[in-house]
XYZ file of C-alpha atoms in Angstrom:
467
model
C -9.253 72.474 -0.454
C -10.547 73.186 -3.703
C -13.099 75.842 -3.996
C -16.345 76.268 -6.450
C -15.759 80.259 -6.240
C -13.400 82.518 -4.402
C -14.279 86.315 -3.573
C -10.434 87.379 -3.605
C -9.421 91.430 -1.753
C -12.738 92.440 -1.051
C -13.841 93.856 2.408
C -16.332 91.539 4.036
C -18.629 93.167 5.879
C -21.234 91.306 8.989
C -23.406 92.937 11.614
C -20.263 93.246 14.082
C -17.559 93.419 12.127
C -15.162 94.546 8.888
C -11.930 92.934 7.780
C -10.330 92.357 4.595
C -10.606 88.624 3.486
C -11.082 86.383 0.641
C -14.218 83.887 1.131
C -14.218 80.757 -0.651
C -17.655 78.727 -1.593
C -18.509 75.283 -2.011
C -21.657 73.689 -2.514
C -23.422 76.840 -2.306
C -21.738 77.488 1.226
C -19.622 79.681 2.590
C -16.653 77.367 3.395
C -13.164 79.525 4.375
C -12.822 83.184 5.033
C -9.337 83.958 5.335
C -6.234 85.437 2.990
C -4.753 84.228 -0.340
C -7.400 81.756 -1.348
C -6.849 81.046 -5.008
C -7.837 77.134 -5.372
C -10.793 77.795 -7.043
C -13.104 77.240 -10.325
C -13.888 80.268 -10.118
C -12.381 83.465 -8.885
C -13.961 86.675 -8.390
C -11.678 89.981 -8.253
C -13.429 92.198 -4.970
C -10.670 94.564 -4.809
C -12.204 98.421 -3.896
C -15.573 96.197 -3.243
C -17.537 96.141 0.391
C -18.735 91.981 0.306
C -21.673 91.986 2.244
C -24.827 89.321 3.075
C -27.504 89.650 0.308
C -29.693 91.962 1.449
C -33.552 90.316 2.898
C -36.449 92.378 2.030
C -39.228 91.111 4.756
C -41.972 93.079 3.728
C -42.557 92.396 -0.481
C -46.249 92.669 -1.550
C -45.936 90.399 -5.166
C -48.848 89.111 -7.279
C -51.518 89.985 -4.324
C -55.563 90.367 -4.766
C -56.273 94.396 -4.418
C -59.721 94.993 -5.250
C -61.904 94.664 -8.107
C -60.298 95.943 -11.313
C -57.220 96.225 -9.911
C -53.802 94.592 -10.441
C -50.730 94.907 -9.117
C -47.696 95.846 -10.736
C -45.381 92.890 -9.766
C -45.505 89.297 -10.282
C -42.597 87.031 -8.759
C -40.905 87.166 -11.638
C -41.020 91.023 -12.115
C -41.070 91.509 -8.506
C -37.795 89.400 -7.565
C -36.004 90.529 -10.874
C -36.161 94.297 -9.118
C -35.055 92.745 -5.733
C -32.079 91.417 -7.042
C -30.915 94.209 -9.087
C -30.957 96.269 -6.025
C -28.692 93.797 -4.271
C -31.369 91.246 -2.243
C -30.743 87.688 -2.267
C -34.189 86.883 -0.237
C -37.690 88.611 -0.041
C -40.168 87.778 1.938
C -43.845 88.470 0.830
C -47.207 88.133 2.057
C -50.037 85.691 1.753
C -53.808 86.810 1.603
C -56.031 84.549 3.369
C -59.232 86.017 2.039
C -62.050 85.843 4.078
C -63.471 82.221 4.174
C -60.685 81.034 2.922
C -58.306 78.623 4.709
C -54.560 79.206 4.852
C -53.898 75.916 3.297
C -56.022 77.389 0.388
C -54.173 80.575 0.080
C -50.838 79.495 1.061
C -51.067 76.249 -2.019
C -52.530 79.390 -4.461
C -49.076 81.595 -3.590
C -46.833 78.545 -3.742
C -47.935 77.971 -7.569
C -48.043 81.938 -8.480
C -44.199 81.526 -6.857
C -42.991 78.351 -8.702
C -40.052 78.682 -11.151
C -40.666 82.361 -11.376
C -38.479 83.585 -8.559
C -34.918 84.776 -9.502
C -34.076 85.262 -5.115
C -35.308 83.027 -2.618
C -38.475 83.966 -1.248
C -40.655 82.851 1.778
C -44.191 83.784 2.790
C -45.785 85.328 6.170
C -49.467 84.746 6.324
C -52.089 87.394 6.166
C -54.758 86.729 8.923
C -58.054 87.992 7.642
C -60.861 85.436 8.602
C -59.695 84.287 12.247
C -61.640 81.333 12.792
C -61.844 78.950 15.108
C -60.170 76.050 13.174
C -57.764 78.513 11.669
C -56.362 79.569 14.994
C -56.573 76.506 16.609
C -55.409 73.803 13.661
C -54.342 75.547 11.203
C -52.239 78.030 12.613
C -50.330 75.518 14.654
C -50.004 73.263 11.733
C -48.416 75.924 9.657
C -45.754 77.222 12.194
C -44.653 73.536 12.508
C -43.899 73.579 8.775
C -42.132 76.413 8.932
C -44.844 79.261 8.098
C -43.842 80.729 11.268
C -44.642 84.408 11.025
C -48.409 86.266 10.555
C -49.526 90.106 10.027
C -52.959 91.422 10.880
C -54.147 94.866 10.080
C -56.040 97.073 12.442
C -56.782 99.372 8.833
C -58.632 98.645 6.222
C -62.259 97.404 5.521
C -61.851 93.813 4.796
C -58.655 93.134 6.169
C -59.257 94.229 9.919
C -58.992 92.698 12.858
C -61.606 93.969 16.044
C -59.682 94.288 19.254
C -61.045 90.976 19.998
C -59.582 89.109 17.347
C -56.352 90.445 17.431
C -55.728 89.174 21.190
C -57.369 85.931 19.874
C -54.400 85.720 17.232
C -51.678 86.797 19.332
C -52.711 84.228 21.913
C -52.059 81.500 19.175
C -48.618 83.332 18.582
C -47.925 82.841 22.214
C -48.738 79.153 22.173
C -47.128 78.156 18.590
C -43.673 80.420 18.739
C -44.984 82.459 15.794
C -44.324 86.111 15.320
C -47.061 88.340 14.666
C -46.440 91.543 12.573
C -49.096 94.215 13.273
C -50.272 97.208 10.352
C -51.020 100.269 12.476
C -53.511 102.910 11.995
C -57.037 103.271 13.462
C -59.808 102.139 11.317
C -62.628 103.950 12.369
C -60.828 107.529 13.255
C -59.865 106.962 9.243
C -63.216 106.276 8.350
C -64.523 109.499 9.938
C -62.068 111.592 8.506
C -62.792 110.487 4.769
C -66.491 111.127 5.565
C -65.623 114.918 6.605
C -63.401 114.823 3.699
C -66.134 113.777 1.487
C -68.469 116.244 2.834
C -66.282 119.311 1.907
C -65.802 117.943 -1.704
C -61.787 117.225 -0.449
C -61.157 114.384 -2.717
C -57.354 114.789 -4.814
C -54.206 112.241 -3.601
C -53.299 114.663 -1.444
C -55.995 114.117 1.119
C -55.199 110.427 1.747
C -52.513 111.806 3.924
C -54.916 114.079 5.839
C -57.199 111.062 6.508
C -54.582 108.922 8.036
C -52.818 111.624 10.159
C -50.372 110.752 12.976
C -52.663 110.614 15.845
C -54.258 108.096 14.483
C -51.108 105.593 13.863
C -50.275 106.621 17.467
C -53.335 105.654 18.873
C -52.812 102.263 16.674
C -49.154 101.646 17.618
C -50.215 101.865 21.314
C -52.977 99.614 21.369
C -51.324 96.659 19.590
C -48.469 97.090 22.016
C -51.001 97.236 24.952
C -52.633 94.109 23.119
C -49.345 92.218 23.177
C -48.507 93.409 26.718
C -52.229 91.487 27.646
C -51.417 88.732 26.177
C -47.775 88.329 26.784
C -46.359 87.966 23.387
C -43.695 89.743 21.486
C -44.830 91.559 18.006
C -43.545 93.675 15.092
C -44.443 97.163 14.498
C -44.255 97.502 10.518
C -43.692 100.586 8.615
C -43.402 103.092 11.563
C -43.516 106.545 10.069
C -42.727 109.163 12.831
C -41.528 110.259 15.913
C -45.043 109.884 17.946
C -45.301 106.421 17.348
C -41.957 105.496 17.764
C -42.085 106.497 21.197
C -44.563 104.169 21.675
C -41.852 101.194 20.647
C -39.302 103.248 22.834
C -41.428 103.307 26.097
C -43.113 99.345 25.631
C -39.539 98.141 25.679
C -38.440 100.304 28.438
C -41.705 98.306 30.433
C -39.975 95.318 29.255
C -41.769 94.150 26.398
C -40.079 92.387 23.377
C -40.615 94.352 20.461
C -39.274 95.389 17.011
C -40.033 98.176 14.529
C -39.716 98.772 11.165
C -39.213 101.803 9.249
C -39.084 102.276 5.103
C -37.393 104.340 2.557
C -40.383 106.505 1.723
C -40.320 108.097 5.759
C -36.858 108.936 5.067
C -37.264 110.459 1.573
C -41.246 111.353 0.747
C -43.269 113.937 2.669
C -47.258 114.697 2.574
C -46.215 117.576 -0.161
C -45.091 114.532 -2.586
C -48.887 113.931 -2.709
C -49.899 117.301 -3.324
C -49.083 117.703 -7.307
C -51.468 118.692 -10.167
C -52.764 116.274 -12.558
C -52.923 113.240 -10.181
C -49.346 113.006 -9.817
C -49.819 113.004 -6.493
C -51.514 109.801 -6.651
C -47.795 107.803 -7.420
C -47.327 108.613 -3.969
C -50.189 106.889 -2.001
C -49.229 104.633 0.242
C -50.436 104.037 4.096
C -48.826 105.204 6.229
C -48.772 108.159 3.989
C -44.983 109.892 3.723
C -45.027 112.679 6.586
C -42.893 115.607 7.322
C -39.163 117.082 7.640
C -39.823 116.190 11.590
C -40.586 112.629 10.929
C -37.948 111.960 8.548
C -35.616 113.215 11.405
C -37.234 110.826 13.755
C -36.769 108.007 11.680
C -33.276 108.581 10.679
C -33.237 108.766 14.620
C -35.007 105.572 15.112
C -31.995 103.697 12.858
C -29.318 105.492 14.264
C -30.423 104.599 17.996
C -31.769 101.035 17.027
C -35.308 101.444 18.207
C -35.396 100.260 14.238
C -34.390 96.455 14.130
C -35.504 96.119 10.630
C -35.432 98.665 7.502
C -37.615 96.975 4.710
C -39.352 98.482 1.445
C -43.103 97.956 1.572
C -42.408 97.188 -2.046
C -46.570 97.261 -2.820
C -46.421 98.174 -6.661
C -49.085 99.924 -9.724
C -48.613 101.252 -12.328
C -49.869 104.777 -12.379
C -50.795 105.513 -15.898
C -53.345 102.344 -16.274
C -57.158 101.905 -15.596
C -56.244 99.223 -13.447
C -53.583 100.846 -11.146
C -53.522 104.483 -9.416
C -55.566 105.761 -12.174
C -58.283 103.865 -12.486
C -61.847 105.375 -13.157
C -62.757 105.736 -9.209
C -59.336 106.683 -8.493
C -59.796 109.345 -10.798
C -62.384 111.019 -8.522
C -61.502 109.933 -4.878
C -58.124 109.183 -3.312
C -59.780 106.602 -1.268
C -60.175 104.393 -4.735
C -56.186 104.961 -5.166
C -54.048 101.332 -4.752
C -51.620 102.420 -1.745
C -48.601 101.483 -1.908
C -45.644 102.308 -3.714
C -42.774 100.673 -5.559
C -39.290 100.771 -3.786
C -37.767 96.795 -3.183
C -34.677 97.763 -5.693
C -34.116 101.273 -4.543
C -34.359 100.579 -0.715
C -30.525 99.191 -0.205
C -28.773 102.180 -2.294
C -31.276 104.702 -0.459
C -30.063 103.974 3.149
C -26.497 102.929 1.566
C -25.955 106.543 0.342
C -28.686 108.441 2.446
C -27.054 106.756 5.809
C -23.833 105.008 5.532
C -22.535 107.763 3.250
C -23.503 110.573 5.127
C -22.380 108.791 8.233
C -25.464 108.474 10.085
C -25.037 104.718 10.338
C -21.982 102.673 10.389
C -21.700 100.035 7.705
C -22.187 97.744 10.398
C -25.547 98.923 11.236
C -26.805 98.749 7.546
C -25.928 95.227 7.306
C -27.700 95.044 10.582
C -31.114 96.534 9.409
C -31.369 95.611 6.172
C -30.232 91.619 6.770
C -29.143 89.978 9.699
C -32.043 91.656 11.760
C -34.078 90.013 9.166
C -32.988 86.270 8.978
C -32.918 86.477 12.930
C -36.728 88.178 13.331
C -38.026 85.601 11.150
C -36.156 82.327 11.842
C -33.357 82.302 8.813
C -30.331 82.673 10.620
C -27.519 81.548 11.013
C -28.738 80.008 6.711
C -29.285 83.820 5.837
C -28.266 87.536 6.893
C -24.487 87.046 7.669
C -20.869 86.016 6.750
C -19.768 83.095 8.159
C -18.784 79.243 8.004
C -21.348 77.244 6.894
C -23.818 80.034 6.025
C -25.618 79.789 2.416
C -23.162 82.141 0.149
C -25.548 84.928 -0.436
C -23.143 87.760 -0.898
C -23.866 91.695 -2.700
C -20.698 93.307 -3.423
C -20.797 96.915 -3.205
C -18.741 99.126 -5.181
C -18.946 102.310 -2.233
C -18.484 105.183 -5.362
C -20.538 104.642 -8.019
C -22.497 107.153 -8.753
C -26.023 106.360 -10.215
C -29.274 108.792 -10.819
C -31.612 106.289 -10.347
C -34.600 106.191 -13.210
C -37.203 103.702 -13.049
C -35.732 101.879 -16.402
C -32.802 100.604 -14.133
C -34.895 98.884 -11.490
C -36.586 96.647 -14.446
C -40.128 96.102 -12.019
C -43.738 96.182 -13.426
C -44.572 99.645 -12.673
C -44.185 102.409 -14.432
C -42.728 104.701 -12.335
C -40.098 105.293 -9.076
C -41.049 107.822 -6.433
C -37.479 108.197 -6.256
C -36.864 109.017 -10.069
C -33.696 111.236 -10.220
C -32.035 110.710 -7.277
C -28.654 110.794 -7.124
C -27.201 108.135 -4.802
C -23.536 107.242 -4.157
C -22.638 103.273 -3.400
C -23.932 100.588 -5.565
C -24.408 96.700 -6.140
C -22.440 95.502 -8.521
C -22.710 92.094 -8.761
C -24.668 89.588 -6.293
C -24.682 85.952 -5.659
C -27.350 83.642 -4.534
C -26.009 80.183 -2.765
C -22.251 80.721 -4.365
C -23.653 81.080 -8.028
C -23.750 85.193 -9.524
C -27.247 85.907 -10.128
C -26.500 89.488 -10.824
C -23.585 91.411 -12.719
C -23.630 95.001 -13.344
C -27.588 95.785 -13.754
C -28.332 92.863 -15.627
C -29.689 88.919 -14.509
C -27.082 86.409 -15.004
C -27.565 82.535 -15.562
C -29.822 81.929 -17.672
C -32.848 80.426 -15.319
C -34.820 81.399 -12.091
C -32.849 79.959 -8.926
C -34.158 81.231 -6.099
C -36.336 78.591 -3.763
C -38.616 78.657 -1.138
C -38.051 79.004 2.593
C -39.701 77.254 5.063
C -38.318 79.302 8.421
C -37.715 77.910 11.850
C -38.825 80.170 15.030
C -38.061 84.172 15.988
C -35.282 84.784 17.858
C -37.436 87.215 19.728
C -40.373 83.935 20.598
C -37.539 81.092 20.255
């Protein structure tokens, strides 16, 4: 057989296993995975090089409505540019039903901000906002039939909310459709009280964000959407997961049985609440929600990856820029942290943070990154056995790693639309070097290759936790 592209002496690395092979492509495929392929149009030299599956990124914020006068960093161009450089071959990002808005509505609006921009493939789970009737009952349905098969609802912020009520609503339709519903943690109105003594006491720099959202109140969060899920039967995804207390809660709900994941991000392994404590609004780079904790949570996370109450390890990529009226400094940002965009930039830094930070350091296996930053992925949200592993007949989506390069990372190398990384100096060991999307290189050495945008959209088939 004749091959498109060969990956010759590299070390392929899956979920369960490591081995030295060559892989040969064809037709964007993965097509033979064994020694001294050389029939080939193309042959790539792996030698000293980890091959692993392109990493998935399912929780991207790109190009989303954040309030008047504000606009975020990223575009799909931008935003997928960044992903790639930092070795992901898929991201998955979120659509904003806004309220009175249909999903059709929003979803066509994302599709055309997303055409022939995207340099990775990219698929969309749908933000529930406005749960009507007809949404739950026809549109939601609809959707997961055409492959829009995952949803997130927030039990935080004004706006976005779900009541108690609504959320059980939602889930139900996630029970009857197969969909998977993702679920943003932190109580709404114990927030809400704590900005208003906040306010009182003239407590208004960055660094009170994080005293607004403490940990009690993601706790009390984390438990109720589990208990919400238990009621109704239906498995769900804890997102962003922050520290040990509500962590637990994951641990005990699947020790009752229940079918849960949880998510953890770079910025609970490397930020705490002192990040957001600077002069001169610095701290305000470092709003995001959850906010960044302590030593004792970073532990617990670490501990959460290492034991696998973690299925998934994604960015939050949710990007400003800091130094513009219309980012974290904007005029009413200036004067209250609750005015600050949250969220941080992180979707090229997140694979070379847990790369060095973990495999490295030996707190996970190479195995287990693979694991939690892409077949978990493509399994959780219906793209696998297409995405998140090495195999016959799976799309050739492959990051090769060179394990000791050495790079301080500055935000010039990770080429997104904001203007800063909250991981700017870091030194981190193990880098991607070169990545392909469906057999053809997409990335070489820091810089886009080929000339055009190629990455597509993914319509997704069912969970493997609601399948």
């Amino acid at each position: 057989m004749r091959f498109d592209t060969v990956i010759r002496h590299g070390t392929v690395v899956t979920a369960s296993d490591t081995f030295v092979s060559d892989v040969g492509i064809l037709n964007g495929k993965i097509v033979a995975l064994a020694a001294e392929l050389t029939d080939a149009d193309e042959v790539i030299d792996a030698t000293g090089l980890y091959v692993m599956p392109g990493g998935i990124d399912s929780h991207v914020h790109l190009d989303q409505p954040s309030g008047q006068g504000i606009v975020m960093a990223d575009d799909f161009d931008s935003g997928t540019r960044s992903a790639a450089l930092g070795g992901n071959s898929t991201v998955m990002t979120f659509c904003m039903q806004e309220k009175g808005q249909s999903l059709r509505e929003a979803l066509k609006i994302y599709h055309a901000k997303a055409e022939g921009k995207c340099h990775v493939d990219v698929s969309f789970h749908m933000v529930i906002t406005d749960p009507t009737a007809d949404v739950l009952g026809q549109e939601i349905p609809a959707l997961v039939a055409d492959g829009y098969t995952s949803i997130k609802v927030f039990m935080t912020y004004e706006g976005l909310r779900l009541r108690d009520d609504e959320i059980l609503a939602t889930l139900d339709t996630a029970r009857r459709t197969g969909a998977l519903v993702m679920v943003h943690c932190e109580n709404e109105d114990a927030i809400r009280y704590l900005i208003g003594r906040h306010e009182e006491e003239g407590q208004l720099a960055p660094k009170f964000h994080a005293t607004t959202r403490p940990i009690a109140a993601e706790r009390e969060a984390t438990h109720r959407a589990l208990s919400l899920a238990e009621i109704v039967d239906v498995p769900i995804v804890i997102v962003h997961v922050s520290n040990r207390e509500a962590m637990e809660e994951i641990r005990r709900a699947r020790q009752r049985g229940q079918k849960i994941a949880g998510e953890t991000c770079p910025q609970y392994l490397m930020l705490t609440a002192d990040d957001l404590d600077q002069d001169a609004m610095e701290g305000a780079k470092y709003v995001c929600s959850p906010p960044p904790r302590d030593k004792a949570s970073q532990d617990a996370c670490w501990e959460g990856l290492e034991q696998g109450v973690f299925d998934l390890f994604s960015s939050d990529h949710c990007p400003f820029r800091f130094d513009d009226p219309e980012g974290k400094l904007n005029e009413n940002g200036k004067r209250h942290f609750r005015w600050i965009p949250n969220g941080i930039p992180g979707v090229a830094t997140r694979l070379p943070i847990l790369f060095s930070e973990g495999v490295m350091t030996g707190r996970i296996s190479l195995n287990q990154f693979v694991a939690v930053t892409s077949t978990n992925h493509a399994k959780l949200y219906g793209l696998y056995p297409q995405k998140g592993t090495i195999a016959i007949g799976a799309d050739a989506d492959l990051a090769l790693w060179d394990p000791n390069r050495r790079v301080t990372i500055t935000n010039d190398l990770l080429q997104h639309g904001a203007d800063y990384t909250p991981y700017e100096g870091t030194q981190v060991r193990g880098w991607p070097v070169q990545l392909l999307l469906r057999g053809k290189t997409v990335m070489k050495d820091g810089s886009l290759v080929g000339g055009e945008e190629q990455g597509q959209y993914l319509a997704r088939g069912l969970s493997s936790l609601t399948a």
